[in-house]
Coordinates of C-alpha atoms and ligand atoms in Angstrom, one line a residue:
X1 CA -55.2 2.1 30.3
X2 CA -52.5 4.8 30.4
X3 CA -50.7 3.1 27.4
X4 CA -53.7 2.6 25.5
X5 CA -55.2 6.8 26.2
X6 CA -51.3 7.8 24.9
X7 CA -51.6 5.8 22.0
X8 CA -55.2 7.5 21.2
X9 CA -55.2 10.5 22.2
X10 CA -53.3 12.0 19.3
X11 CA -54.3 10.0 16.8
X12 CA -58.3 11.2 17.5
X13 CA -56.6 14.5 16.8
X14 CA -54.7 14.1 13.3
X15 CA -56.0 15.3 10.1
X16 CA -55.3 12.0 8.5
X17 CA -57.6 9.5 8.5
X18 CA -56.5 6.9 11.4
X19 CA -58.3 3.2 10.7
X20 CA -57.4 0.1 13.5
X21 CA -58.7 -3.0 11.9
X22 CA -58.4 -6.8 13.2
X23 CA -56.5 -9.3 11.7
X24 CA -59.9 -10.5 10.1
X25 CA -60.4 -7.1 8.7
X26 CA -63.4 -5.5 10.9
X27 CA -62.2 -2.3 11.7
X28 CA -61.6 -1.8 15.6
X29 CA -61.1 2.5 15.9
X30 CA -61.4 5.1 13.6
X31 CA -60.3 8.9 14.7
X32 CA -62.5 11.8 14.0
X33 CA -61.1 12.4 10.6
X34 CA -62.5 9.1 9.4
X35 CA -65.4 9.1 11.1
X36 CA -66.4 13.0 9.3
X37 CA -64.5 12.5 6.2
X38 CA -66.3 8.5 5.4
X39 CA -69.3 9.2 7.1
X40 CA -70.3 6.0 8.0
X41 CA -74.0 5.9 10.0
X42 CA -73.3 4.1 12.9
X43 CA -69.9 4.9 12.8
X44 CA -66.9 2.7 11.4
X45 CA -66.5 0.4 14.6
X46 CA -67.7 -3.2 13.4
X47 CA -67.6 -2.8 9.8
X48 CA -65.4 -4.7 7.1
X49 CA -61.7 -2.7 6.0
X50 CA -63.1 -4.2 2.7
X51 CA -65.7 -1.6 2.5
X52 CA -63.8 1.5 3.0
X53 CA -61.3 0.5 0.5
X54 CA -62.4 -2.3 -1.8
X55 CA -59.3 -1.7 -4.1
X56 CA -57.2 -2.8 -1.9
X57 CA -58.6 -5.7 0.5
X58 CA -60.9 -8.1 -0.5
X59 CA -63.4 -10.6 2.1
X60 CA -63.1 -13.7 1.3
X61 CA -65.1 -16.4 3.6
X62 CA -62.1 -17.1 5.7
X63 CA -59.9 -15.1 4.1
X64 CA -58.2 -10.9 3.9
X65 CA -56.4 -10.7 0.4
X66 CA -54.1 -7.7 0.1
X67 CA -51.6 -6.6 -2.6
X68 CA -50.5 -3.9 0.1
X69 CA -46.8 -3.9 1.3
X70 CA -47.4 -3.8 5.5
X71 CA -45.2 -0.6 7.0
X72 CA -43.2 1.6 4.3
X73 CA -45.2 1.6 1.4
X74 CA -47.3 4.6 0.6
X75 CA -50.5 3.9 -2.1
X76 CA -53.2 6.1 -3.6
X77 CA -55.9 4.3 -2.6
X78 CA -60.1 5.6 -3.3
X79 CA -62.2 5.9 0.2
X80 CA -65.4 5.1 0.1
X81 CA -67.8 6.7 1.9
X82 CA -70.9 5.0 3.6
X83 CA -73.2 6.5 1.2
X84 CA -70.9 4.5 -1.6
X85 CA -69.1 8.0 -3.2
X86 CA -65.2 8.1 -3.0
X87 CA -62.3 10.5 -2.7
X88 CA -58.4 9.5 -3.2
X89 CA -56.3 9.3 -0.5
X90 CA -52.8 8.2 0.3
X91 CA -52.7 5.5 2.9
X92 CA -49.4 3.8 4.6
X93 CA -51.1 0.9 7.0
X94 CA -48.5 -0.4 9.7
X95 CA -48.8 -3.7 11.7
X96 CA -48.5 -2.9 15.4
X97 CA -46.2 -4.5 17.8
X98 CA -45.7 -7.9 15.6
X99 CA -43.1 -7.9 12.9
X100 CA -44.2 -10.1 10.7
X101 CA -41.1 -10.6 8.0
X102 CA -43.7 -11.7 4.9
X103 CA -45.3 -8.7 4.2
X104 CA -45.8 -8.7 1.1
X105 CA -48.8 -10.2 -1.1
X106 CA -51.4 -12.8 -0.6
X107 CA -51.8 -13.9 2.4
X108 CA -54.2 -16.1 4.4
X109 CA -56.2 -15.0 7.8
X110 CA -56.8 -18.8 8.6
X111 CA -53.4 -19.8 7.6
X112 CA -51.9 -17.8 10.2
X113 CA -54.5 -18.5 13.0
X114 CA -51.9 -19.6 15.1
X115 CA -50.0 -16.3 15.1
X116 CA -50.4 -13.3 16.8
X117 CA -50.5 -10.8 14.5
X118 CA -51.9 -7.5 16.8
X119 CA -53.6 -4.6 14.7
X120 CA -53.4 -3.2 11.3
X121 CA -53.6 0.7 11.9
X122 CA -54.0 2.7 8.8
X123 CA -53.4 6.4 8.1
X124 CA -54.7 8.0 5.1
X125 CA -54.5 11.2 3.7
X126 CA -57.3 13.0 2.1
X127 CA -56.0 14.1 -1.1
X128 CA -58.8 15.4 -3.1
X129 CA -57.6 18.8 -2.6
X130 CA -54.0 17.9 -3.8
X131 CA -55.2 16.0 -6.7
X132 CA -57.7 19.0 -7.9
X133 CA -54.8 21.7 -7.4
X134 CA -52.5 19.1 -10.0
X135 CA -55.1 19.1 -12.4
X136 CA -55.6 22.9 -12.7
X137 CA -51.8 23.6 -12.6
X138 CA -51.5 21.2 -15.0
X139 CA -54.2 22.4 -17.5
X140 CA -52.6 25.6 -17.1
X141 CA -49.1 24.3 -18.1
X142 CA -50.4 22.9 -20.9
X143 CA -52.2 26.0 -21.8
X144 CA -48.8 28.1 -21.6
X145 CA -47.4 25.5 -23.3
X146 CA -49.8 25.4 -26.5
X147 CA -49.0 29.4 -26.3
X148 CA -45.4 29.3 -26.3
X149 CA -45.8 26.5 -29.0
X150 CA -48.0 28.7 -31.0
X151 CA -46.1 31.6 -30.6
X152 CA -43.0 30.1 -31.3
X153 CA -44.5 28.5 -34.9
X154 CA -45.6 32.1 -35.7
X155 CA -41.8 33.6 -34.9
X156 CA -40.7 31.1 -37.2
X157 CA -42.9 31.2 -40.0
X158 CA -42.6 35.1 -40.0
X159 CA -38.9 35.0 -39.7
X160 CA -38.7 32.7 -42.4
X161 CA -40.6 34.5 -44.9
X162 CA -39.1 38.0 -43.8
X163 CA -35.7 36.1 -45.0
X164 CA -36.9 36.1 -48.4
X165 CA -37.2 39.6 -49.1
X166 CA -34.1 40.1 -47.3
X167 CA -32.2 37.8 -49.6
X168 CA -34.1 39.3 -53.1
X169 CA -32.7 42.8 -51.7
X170 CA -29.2 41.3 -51.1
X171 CA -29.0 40.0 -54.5
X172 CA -30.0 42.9 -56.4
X173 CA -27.7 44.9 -54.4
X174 CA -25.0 42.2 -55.3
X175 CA -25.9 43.2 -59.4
X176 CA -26.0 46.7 -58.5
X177 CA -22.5 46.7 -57.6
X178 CA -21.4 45.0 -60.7
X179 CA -22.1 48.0 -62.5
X180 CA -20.3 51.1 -63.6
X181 CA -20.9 53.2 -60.8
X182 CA -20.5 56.4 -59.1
X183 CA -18.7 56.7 -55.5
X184 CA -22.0 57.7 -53.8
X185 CA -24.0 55.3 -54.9
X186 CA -21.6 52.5 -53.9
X187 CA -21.0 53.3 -50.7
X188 CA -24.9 53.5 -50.2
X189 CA -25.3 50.3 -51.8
X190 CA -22.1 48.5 -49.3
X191 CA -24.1 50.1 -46.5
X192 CA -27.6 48.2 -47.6
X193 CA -25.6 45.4 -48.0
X194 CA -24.2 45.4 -44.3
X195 CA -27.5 45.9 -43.2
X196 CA -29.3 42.9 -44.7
X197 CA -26.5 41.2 -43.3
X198 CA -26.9 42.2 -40.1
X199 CA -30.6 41.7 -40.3
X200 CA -29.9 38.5 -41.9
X201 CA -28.4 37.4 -38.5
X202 CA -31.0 38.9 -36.1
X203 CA -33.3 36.9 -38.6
X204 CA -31.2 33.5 -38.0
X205 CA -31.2 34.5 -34.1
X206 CA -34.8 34.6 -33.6
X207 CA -35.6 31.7 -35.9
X208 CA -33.1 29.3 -33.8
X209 CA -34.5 30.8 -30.7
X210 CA -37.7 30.1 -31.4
X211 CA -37.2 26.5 -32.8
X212 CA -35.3 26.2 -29.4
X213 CA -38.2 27.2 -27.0
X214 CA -40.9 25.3 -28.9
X215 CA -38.5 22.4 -28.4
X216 CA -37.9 21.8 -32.0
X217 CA -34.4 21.9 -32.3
X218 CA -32.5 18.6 -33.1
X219 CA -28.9 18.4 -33.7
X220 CA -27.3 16.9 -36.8
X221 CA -24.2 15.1 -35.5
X222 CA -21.5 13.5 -37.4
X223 CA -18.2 12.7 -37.5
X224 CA -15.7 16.3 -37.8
X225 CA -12.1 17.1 -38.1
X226 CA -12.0 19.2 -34.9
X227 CA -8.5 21.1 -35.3
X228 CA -9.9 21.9 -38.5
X229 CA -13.2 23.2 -36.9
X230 CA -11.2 25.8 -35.0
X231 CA -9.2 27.1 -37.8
X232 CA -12.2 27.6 -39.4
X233 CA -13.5 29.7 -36.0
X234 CA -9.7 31.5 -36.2
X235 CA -10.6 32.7 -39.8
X236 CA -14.1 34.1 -39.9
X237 CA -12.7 36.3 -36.5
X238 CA -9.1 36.7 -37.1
X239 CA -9.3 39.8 -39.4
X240 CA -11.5 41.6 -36.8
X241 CA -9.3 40.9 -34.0
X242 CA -6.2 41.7 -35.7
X243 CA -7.6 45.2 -37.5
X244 CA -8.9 46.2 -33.5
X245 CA -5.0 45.2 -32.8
X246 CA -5.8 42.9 -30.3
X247 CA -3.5 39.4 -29.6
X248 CA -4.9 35.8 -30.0
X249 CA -4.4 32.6 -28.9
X250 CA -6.1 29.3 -29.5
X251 CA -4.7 26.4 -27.2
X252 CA -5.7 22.6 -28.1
X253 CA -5.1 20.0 -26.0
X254 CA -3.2 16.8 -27.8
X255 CA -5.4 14.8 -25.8
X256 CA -8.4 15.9 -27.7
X257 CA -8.4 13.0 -30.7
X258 CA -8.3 14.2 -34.3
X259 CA -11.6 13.3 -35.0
X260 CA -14.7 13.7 -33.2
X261 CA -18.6 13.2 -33.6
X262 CA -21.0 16.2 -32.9
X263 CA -22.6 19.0 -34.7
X264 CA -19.9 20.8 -35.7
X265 CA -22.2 24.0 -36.7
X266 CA -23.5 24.2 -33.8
X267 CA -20.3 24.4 -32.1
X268 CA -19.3 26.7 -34.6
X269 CA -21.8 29.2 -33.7
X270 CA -21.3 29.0 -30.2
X271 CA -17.7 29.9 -30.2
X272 CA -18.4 32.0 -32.7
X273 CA -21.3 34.1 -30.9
X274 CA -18.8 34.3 -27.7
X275 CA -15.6 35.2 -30.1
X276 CA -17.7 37.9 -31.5
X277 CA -18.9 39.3 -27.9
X278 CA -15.0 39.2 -26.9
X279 CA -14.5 41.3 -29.5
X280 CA -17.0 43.4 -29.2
X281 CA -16.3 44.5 -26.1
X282 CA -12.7 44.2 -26.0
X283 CA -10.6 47.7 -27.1
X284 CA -7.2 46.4 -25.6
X285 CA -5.1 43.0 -24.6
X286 CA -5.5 39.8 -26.3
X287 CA -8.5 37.5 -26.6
X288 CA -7.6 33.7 -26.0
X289 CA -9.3 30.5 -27.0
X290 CA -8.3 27.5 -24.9
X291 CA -10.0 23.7 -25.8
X292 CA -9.5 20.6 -23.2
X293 CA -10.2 17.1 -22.9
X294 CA -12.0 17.0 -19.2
X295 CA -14.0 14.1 -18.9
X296 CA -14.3 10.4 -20.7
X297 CA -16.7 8.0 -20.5
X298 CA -17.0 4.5 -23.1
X299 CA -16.9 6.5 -26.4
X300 CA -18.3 9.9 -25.1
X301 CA -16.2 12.4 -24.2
X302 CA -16.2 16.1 -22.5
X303 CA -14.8 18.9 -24.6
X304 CA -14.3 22.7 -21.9
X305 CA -14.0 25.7 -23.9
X306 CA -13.1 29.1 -22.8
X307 CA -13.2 32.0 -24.6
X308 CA -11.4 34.6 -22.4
X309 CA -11.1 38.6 -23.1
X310 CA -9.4 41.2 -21.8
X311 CA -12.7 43.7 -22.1
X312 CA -15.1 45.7 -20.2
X313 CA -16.2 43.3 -17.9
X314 CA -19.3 42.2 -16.6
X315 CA -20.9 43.3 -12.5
X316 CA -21.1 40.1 -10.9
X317 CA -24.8 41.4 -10.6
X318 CA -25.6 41.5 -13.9
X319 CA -24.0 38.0 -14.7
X320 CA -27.1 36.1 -13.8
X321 CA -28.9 38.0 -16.5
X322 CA -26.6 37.2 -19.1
X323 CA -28.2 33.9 -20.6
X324 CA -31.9 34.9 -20.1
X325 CA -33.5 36.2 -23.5
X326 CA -33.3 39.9 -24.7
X327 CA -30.8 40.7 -21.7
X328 CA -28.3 42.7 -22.4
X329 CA -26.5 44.2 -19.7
X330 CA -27.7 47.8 -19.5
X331 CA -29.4 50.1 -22.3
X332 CA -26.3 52.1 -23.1
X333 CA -24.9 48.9 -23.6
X334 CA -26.8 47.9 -26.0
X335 CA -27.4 51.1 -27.9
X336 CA -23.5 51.4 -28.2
X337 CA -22.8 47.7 -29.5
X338 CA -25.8 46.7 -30.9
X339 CA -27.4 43.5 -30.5
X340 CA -30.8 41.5 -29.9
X341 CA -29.3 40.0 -26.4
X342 CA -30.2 36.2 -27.6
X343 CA -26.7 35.4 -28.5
X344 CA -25.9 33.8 -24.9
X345 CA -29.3 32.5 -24.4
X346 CA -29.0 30.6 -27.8
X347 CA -25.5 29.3 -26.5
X348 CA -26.9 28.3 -23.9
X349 CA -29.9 26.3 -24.9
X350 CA -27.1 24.6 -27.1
X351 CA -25.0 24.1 -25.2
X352 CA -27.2 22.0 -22.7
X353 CA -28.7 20.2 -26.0
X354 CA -25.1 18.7 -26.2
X355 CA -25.2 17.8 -22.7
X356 CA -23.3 20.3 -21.3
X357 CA -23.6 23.7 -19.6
X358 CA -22.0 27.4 -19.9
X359 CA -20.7 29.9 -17.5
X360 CA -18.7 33.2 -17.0
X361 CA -16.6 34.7 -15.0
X362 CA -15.9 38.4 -14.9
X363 CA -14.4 41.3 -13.3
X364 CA -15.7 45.0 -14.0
X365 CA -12.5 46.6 -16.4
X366 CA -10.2 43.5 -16.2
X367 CA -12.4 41.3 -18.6
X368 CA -14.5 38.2 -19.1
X369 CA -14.3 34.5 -19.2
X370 CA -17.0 32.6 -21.1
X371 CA -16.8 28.9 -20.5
X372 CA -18.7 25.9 -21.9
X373 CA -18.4 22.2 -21.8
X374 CA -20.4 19.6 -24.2
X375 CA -20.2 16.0 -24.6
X376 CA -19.3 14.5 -28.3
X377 CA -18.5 11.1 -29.3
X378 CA -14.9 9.1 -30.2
X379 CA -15.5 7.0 -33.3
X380 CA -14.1 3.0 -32.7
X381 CA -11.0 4.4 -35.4
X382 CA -10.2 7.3 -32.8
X383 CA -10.9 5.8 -29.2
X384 CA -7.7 3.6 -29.5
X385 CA -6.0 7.2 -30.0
X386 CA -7.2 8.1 -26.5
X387 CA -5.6 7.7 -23.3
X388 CA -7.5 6.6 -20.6
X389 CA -7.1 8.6 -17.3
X390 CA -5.4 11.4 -19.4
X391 CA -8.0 14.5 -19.0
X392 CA -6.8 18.1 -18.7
X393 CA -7.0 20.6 -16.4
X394 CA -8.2 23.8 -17.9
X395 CA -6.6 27.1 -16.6
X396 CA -7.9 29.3 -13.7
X397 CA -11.2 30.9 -15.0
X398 CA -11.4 34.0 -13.0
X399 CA -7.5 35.5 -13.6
X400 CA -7.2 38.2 -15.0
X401 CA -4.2 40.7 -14.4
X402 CA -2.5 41.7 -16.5
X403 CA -0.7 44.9 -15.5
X404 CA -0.2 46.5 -19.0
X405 CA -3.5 45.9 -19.9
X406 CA -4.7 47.7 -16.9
X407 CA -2.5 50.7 -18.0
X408 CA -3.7 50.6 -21.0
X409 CA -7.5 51.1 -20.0
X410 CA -6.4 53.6 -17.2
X411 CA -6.7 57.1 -19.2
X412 CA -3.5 58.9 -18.6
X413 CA -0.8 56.6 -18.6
X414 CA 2.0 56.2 -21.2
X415 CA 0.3 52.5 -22.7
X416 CA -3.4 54.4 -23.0
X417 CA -2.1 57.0 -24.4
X418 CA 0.0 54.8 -27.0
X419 CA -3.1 52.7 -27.7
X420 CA -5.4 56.1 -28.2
X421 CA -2.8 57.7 -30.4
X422 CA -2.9 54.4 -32.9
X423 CA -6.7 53.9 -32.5
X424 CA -7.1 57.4 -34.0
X425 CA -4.4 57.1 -36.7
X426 CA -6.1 53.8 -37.6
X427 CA -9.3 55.8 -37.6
X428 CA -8.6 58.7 -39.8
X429 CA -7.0 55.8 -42.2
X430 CA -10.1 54.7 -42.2
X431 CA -11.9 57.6 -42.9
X432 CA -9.6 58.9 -45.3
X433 CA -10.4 55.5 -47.2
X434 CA -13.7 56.1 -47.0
X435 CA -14.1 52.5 -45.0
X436 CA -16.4 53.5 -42.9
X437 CA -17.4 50.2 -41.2
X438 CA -13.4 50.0 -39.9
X439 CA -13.7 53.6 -38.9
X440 CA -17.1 52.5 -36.4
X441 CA -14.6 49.9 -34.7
X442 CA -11.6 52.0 -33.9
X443 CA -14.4 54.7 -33.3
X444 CA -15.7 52.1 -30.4
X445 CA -12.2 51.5 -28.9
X446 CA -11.4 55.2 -28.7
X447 CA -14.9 55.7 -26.5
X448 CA -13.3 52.6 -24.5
X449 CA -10.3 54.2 -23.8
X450 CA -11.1 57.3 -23.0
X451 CA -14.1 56.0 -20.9
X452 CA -12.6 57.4 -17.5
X453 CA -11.4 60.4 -19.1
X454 CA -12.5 64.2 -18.1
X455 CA -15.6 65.5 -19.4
X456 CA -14.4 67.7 -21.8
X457 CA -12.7 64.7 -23.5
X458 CA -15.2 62.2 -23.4
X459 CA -17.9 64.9 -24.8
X460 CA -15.3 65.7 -28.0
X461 CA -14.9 61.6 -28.3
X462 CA -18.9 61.7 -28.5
X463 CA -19.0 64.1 -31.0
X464 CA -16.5 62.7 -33.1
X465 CA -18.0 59.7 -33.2
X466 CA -21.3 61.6 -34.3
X467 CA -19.5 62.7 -37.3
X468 CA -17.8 59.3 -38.0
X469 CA -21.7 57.4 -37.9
X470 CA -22.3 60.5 -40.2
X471 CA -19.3 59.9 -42.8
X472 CA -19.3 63.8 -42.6
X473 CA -15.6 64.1 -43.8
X474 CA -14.8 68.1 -42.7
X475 CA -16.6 67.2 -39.4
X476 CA -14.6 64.2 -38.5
X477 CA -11.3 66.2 -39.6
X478 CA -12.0 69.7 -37.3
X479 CA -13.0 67.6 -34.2
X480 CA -9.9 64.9 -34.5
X481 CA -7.9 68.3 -34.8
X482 CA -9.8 69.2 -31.7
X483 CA -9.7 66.1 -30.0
X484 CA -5.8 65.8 -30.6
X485 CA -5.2 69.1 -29.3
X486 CA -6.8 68.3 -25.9
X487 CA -5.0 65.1 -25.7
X488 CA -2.0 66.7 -26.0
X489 CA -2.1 69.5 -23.5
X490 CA -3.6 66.7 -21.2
X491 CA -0.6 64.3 -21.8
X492 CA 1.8 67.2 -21.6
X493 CA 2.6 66.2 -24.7
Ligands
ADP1 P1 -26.2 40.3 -28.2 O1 -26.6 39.4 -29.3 O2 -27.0 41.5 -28.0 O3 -24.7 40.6 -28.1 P2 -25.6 38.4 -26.1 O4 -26.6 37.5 -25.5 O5 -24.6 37.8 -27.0 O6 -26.5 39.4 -26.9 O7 -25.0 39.2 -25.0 C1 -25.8 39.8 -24.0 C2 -25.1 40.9 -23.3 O8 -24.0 40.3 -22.5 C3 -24.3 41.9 -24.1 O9 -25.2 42.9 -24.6 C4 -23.3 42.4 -23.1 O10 -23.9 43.4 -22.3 C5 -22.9 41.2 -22.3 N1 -21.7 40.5 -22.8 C6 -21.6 39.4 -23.5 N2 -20.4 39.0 -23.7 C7 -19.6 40.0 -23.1 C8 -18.2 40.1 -22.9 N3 -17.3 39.3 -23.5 N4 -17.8 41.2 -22.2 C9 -18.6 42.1 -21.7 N5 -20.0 42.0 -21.8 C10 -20.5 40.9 -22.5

């Protein structure tokens, strides 16, 4: 009696619905959840398992069928109530104290007479709620999603027309400069020029941003000379680099094969977008571009890239922004370098189409490391080139001293001091050349390195740059004058 009240007593207390039946089927208990929930008049006692869930057991004149798999297996099953109306529920149904090893499908009552089989105790839970919730979340999902999805369409249709007129500007410009004309007038038409090109790239930006969130992106692989890929990343970024007198390095591993299958634009753009951060935000040191063979598997195999800078730096706070849309690490940021702040998040949609993933690694002053693996194929004519078991082991991520770098950054010493003085001689070159675009970039590495400088200097660097944005000639002149003065009393030079 003890046994049996244990064995009760919390069951008649769950929420589920607790069912005993008989190895013939008639139910023996029900708990208070069934009896409420089913509402059976009379109660459950005494009636067929058959009736409560005639999906799942059938009566047969000697006979329980079942598809039901006894003990682990859970199965949405419908309840029916006395008064024949339904709800779903989730039911597991255990055979007590007799394990029975053929659990599983049809089985005969009268063929097992002989046996001692105990009870079949069912528990069921009421999932009406559950199920009702799912459908509204996922009527709102779809909802959001037909938003985003028309959204997205309109972002691309209007970026794709606003390309045209772009492009009919461009091209007149591009006659317009064919002709005999004055100094003025040319260096108003170079500047429309530059800036249909830069809005030609926001325009690309936002079109492959919103082909990427309405999940209509597809890649274009094919078979690519990939040492050839990367010279053609070295060219369209080595003139910058080298003008911004910074150092670069591209490492390939041998183990990477000559020829492999992916979409090499894509790739392009990728290491192109973090080349063009780098430099961005780089006024001293070197930039470096390392490529590795980590990972094979059959023909596929896992290319790691890292684009590495000797820049500003990211907070560790502010990395997890980085690759969400329109973030851009603070205002001032953006103002200074410009930007729409979908360059990472494009990279790294990309990225993951090819299977892989990015990341960074930065320290505040010392510089950034912008990493990213993807997986391309090995045509049958290279994968006897490859050595098994032969994968590389990129370098340290996060490393990033480099002492006469630091100098250089730190205003005051003898390197920063050596790097303002030929930032400013590049920039009044510049200016005297009337290339104003150059002048902007040594303009930006001056701010850089005079960034921890006293107030009196960074305010003349601010005003000088005014006057450079300005292409006001006399301006620029008094304030470098100016500027070069204060530098030298405070270098004691
Ligand atoms: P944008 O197109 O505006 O450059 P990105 O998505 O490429 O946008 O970059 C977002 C922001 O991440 C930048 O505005 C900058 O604040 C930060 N960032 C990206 N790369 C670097 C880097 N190499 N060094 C320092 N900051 C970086």
């Amino acid at each position: 009696m003890e046994v049996n009240e244990s064995c009760i007593f919390p069951a008649e207390d769950a929420l589920e619905l607790i069912l005993m039946f008989d190895r013939a089927g008639i139910v023996t208990y029900a708990n208070t959840a069934a009896e409420v929930k089913l509402g059976y008049e009379g109660g459950l006692c005494g009636i067929h398992i058959s009736k409560v869930f005639p999906g799942a057991f059938e009566q047969g004149e000697d006979r329980l069928e079942t598809e039901f798999s006894f003990g682990k297996e859970v199965k949405k099953l419908a309840a029916y109530r006395g008064n024949r109306t339904c709800f779903p529920v989730e039911a597991r149904i255990l055979l007590q104290d007799k394990p029975e090893p053929e659990v599983q499908g049809h089985f005969r009552m009268s063929d097992r007479e002989s046996g001692d089989f105990g009870i079949y105790i069912c528990m069921a839970v009421d999932i009406l709620e559950k199920e009702f919730l799912n459908r509204e979340i996922s009527q709102v999902k779809q909802e959001a999603q037909l938003a985003l999805k028309v959204k997205s369409e309109f972002v691309a249709n209007v970026t794709h027309e606003l390309r045209t007129p772009v492009n009919g500007i461009l091209g007149n410009i591009k006659v317009l400069l064919g002709e005999d004309l004055d100094k003025q007038t040319i260096r108003a038409l170079q500047m429309m020029e530059r800036c249909c090109g830069d809005m030609n790239k926001i325009i690309d930006n936002i079109l492959d941003f919103s082909k990427l969130e309405a999940g209509k992106f597809t890649l274009e692989p094919r078979r690519f000379h990939f040492r050839n890929m990367l010279d053609y990343v070295r060219s369209n970024h080595i003139n910058k680099l080298t003008e911004k007198g910074l150092a670069f390095f591209m490492t390939v591993s041998p183990r990477i094969p000559e020829y492999v299958i992916g979409d090499e634009l894509r790739i392009v753009q990728v290491l192109g977008n973090l080349l063009s951060n780098a430099q961005k935000f780089t006024s001293v040191g070197k930039i470096t571009v390392e490529a590795v063979l980590t990972a094979q598997v059959k023909d596929k195999i896992e290319l790691f890239f890292m684009v590495k800078d000797t820049g500003i730096g990211i907070d560790i706070e502010d990395q997890d922004k980085l690759f969400q849309s329109f973030s851009q690490v603070d205002a001032s940021i953006s103002r200074k370098y410009g930007g729409t702040g979908l360059g990472l998040t494009i990279c790294k949609q990309l990225v993951e189409l090819m299977g892989g993933r990015i990341e960074v690694a930065s320290e505040k002053n010392k510089g950034s490391t912008f990493s990213f693996s993807i997986w391309v194929g090995v045509s049958e004519e290279d994968e006897s080139l490859l050595q098994p078991d032969h994968i590389d082991m990129p370098l340290d991520m996060a490393a990033f001293e480099d002492e006469a770098i630091e100098d250089a950054r730190q205003f005051g010493t003898r390197e920063n001091r050596k790097n303002l003085e030929k930032n400013l001689s590049k920039l009044i070159l510049c200016v005297e050349m009337e290339n104003w675009e150059k002048a902007e970039v040594f303009m930006d590495t001056v701010r850089q390195l005079t960034q921890e400088a006293p107030g009196e200097v960074r305010r003349m660097v601010l005003r000088l740059k005014m006057a450079v944005q300005k292409e006001n000639y006399d301006r620029i002149m008094a304030d470098f004058a100016e500027l070069n003065r204060v530098l030298q009393i405070q270098g004691g030079g």
